[in-house]
XYZ file of C-alpha atoms in Angstrom:
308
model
C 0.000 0.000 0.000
C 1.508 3.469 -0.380
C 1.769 5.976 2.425
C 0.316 8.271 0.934
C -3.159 6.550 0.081
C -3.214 5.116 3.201
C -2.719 8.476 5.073
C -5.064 10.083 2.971
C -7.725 7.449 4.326
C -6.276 8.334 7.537
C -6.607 12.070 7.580
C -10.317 11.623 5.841
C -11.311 9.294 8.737
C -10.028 11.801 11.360
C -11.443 14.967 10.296
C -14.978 13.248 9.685
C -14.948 11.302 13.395
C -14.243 14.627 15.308
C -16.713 16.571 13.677
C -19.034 13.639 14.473
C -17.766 13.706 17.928
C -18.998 16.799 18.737
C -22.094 16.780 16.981
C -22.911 13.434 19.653
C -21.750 15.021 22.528
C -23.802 17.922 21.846
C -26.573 15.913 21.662
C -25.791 14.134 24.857
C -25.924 16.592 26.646
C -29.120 17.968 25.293
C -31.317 14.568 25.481
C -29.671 12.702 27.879
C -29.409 9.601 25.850
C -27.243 6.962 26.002
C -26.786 5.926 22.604
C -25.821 9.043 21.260
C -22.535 9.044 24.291
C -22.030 5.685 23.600
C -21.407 6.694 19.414
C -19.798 10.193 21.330
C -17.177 7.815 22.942
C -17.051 5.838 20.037
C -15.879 8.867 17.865
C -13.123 9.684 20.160
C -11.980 6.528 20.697
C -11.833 6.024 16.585
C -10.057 9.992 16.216
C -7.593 8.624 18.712
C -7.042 5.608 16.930
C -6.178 8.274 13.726
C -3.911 9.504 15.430
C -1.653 7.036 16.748
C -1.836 5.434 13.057
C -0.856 8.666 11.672
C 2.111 8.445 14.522
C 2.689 5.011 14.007
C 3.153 5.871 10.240
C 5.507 8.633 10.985
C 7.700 6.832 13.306
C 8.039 3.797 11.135
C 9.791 6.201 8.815
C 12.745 6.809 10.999
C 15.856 5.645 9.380
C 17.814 2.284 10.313
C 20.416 2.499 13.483
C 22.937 -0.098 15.352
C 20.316 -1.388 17.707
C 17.935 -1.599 15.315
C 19.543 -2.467 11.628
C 16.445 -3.528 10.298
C 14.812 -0.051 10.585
C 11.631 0.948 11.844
C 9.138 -0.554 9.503
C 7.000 -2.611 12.120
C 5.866 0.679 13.871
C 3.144 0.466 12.026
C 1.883 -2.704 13.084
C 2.514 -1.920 16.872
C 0.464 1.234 16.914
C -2.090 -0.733 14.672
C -2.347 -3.187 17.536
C -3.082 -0.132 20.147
C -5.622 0.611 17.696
C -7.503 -2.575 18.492
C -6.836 -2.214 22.451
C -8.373 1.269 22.133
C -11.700 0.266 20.490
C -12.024 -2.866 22.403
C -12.110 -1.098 26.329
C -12.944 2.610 25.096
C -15.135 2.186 22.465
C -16.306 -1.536 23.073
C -16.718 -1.999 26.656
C -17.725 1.480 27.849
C -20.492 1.252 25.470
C -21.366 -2.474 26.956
C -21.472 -0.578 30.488
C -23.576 2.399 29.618
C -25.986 -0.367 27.823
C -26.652 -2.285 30.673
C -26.851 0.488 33.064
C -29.761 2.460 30.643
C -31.486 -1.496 30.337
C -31.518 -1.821 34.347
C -32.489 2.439 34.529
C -33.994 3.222 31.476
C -34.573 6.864 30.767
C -37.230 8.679 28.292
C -36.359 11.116 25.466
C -38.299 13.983 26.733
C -36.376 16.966 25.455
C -34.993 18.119 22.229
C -36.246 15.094 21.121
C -35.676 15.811 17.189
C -32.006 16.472 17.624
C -30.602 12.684 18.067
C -32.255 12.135 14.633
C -30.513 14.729 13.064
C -27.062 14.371 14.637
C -27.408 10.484 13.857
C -28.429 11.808 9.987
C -25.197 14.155 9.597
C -23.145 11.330 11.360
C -24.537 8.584 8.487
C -23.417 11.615 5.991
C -19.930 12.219 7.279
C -19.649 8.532 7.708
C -20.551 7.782 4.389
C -17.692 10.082 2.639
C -15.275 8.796 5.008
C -15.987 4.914 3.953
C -15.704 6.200 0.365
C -12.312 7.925 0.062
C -11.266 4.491 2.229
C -12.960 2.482 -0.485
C -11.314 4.384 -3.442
C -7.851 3.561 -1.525
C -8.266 0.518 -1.551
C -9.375 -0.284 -4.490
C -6.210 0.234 -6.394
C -4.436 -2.218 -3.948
C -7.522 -5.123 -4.496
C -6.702 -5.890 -7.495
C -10.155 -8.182 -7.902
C -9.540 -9.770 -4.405
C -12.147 -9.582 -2.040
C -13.080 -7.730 0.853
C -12.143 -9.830 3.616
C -9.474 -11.117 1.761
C -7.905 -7.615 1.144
C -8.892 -7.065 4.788
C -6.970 -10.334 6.214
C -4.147 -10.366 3.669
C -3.170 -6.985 3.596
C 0.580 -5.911 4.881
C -0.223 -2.418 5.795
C -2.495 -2.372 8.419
C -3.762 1.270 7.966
C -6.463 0.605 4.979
C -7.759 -2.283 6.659
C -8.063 -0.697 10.015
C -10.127 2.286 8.933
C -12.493 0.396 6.599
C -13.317 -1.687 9.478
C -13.689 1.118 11.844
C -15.823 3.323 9.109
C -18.038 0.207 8.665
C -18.621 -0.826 12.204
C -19.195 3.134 12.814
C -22.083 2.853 10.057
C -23.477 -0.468 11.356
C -23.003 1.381 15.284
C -24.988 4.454 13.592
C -27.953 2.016 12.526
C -28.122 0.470 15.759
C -28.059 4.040 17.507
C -30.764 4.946 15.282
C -32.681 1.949 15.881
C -32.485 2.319 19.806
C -33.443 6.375 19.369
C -36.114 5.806 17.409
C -37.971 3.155 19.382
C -37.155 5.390 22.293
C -39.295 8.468 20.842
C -41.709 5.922 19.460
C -42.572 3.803 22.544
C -41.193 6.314 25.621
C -39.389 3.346 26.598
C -35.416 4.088 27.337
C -34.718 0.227 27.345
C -34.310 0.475 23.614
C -31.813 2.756 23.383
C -29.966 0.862 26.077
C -30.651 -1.727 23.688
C -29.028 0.489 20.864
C -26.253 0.750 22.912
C -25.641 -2.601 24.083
C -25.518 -3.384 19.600
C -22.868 -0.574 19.588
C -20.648 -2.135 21.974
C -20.901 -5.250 20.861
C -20.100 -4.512 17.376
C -17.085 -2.346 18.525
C -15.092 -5.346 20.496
C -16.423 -7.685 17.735
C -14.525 -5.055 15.127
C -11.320 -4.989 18.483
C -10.739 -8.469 18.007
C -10.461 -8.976 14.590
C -8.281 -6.588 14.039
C -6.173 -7.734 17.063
C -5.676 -11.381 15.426
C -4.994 -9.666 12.118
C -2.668 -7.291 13.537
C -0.691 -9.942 15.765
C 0.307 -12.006 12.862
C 1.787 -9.517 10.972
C 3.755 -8.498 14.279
C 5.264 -12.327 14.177
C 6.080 -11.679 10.818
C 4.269 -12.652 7.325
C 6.184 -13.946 4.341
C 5.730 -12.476 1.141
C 2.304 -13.073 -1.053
C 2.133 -16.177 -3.261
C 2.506 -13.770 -6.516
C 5.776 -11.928 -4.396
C 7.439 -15.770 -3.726
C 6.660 -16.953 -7.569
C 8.603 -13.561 -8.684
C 11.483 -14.193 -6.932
C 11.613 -17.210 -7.474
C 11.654 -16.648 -11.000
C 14.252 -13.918 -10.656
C 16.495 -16.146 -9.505
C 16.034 -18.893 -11.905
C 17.066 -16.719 -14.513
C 20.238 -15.288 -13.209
C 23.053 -16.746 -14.655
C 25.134 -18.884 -12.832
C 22.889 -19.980 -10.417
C 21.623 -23.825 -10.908
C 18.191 -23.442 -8.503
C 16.793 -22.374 -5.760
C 17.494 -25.081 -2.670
C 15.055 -22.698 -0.123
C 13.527 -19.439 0.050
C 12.275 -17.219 2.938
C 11.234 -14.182 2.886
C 9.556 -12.293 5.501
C 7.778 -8.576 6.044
C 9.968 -6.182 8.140
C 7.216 -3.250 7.547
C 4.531 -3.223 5.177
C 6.662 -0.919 2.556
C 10.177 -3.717 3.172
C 10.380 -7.269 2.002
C 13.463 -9.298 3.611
C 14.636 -11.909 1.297
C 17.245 -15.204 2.226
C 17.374 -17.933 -0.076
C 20.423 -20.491 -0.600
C 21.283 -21.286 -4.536
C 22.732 -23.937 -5.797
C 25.858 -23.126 -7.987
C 27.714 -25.389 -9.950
C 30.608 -27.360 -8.887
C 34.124 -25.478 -9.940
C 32.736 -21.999 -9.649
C 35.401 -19.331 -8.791
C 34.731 -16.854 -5.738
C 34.581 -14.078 -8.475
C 31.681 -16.059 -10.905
C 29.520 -16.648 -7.988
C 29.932 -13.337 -6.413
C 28.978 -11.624 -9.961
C 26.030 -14.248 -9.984
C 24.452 -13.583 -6.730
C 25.028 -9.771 -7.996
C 22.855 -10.104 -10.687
C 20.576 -12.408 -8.989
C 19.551 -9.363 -6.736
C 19.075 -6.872 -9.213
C 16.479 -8.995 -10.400
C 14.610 -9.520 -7.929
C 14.653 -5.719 -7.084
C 13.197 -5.421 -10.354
C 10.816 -8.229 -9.864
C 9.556 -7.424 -6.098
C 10.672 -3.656 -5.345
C 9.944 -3.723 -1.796
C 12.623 -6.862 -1.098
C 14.925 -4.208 -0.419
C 17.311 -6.298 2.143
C 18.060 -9.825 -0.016
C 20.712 -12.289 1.385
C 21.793 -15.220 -0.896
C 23.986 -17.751 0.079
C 25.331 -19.935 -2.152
C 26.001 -23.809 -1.734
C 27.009 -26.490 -4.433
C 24.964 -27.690 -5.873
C 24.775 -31.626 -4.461
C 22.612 -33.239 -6.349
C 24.260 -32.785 -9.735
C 27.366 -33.567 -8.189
C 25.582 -37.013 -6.904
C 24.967 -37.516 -10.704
């Protein structure tokens, strides 16, 4: 993914969630109802999450030193990860708590009652363009795959994380709406504990699946399919090398591909054929894969034609 799309996403997502914010909170305070702090809380806890993925971006930027040779590519991922912690106990369980609270001490809608209705509307607006511009990112990247498979198989983690968060905050804005308007309907606050109770569900459904998706890549993913084939291509074409005994490869930061394989070379090589071989052999898989920017290739003879 590059940077820049997935900042602009980023930046998009922010600007739209603390407007929303304060439209919610505004309405809090005039109404009273819990929904509309639960989706308040919600919108902080997703600006916040901008934030650190905007830092997390920044940071990962930072160039290579001695402690750390491998640079600062996973950044990313880590602050990613915080991304999920912050959804599940801001957004996810605070929600659960204020649900259950209005359920056991349910509360009418007796005042300003037309004003969740319209805060909810502008929300579904605001939403709605944020989801797009993340949509229009990440549709160059697809490439035909689909959604969940973009979602699960994607390095970078910032695309990803903000369609998921954009979608759960439309599904959270339905469920608001649903509990607000049953609440006017019936004078009944149970449903929009009930509302609220959906949004905080939803929310540390949304935490944990991007907390499973997150932690793998913080292992460490090897390359796509379509990356390994590439290389290994690449280095069945330089000359000089026999094959390809094994490859790894593995993701230092969604933007840096580390590459080890050991080639077979034949028997008799000199030191200067095989260096001038493994040479080559890198500069095309630069070309091939530009993101395997740190490539180690160790060469071994080639045994099995030797057997023969």
């Amino acid at each position: 993914m590059s940077a820049s799309g997935g900042t602009r996403a980023v930046i998009a997502a922010l600007l739209a969630n603390v407007g929303i914010a304060v439209t919610k909170f505004v309405a809090f305070a005039l109404t009273g109802s819990s929904s509309m702090l639960a989706e308040g809380i919600h919108s902080v806890a997703d600006s916040g999450n901008q934030v650190l993925l905007l830092i997390g971006g920044k940071r990962s930027r930072r160039a290579p030193t001695v402690q750390h040779p491998f640079g600062y590519g996973r950044e990313r991922y880590i602050y990613a990860f915080i991304v999920s912690i912050v959804l599940f106990s801001v957004g996810g369980l605070f929600a659960l708590y204020e649900g259950v609270h209005k359920v056991r001490h349910p509360e009418p809608i007796d005042k300003w009652q037309w004003v969740p209705l319209a805060v909810l509307a502008i929300a579904i607006t605001l939403e709605s363009l944020s989801f797009r511009t993340a949509i229009g990112e990440a549709n160059h990247l697809r490439r035909g795959a689909g959604w969940v498979a973009f979602i699960r198989h994607a390095r970078a983690p910032e695309l990803p994380v903000i369609l998921l968060e954009d979608f759960g905050a439309l599904i959270g804005l339905v469920f608001a709406l649903f509990g607000v308007g049953l609440t006017l309907i019936t004078d009944n606050g149970v449903w929009d504990g009930v509302g609220t109770l959906g949004i905080g569900a939803l929310l540390v459904s949304i935490a944990i699946v991007l907390a499973i998706e997150t932690k793998s890549l913080l292992i460490g993913e090897a390359a796509t399919p379509d990356q390994v084939a590439a290389i290994t291509d690449a280095l069945d074409a330089a000359p000089g090398l026999d094959r390809v005994i094994h490859l790894r490869t593995m993701y230092l930061g969604p933007d840096d591909l580390l590459v080890a394989a050991k080639v077979a070379t034949a028997a008799g090589s000199s030191a200067t054929d095989i260096a001038r071989a493994i040479d080559d052999a890198e500069a095309r898989i630069r070309t091939a894969v530009p993101i395997a920017r740190v490539i180690y290739i160790e060469p071994d003879i080639d045994r099995g034609l030797t057997a023969q």
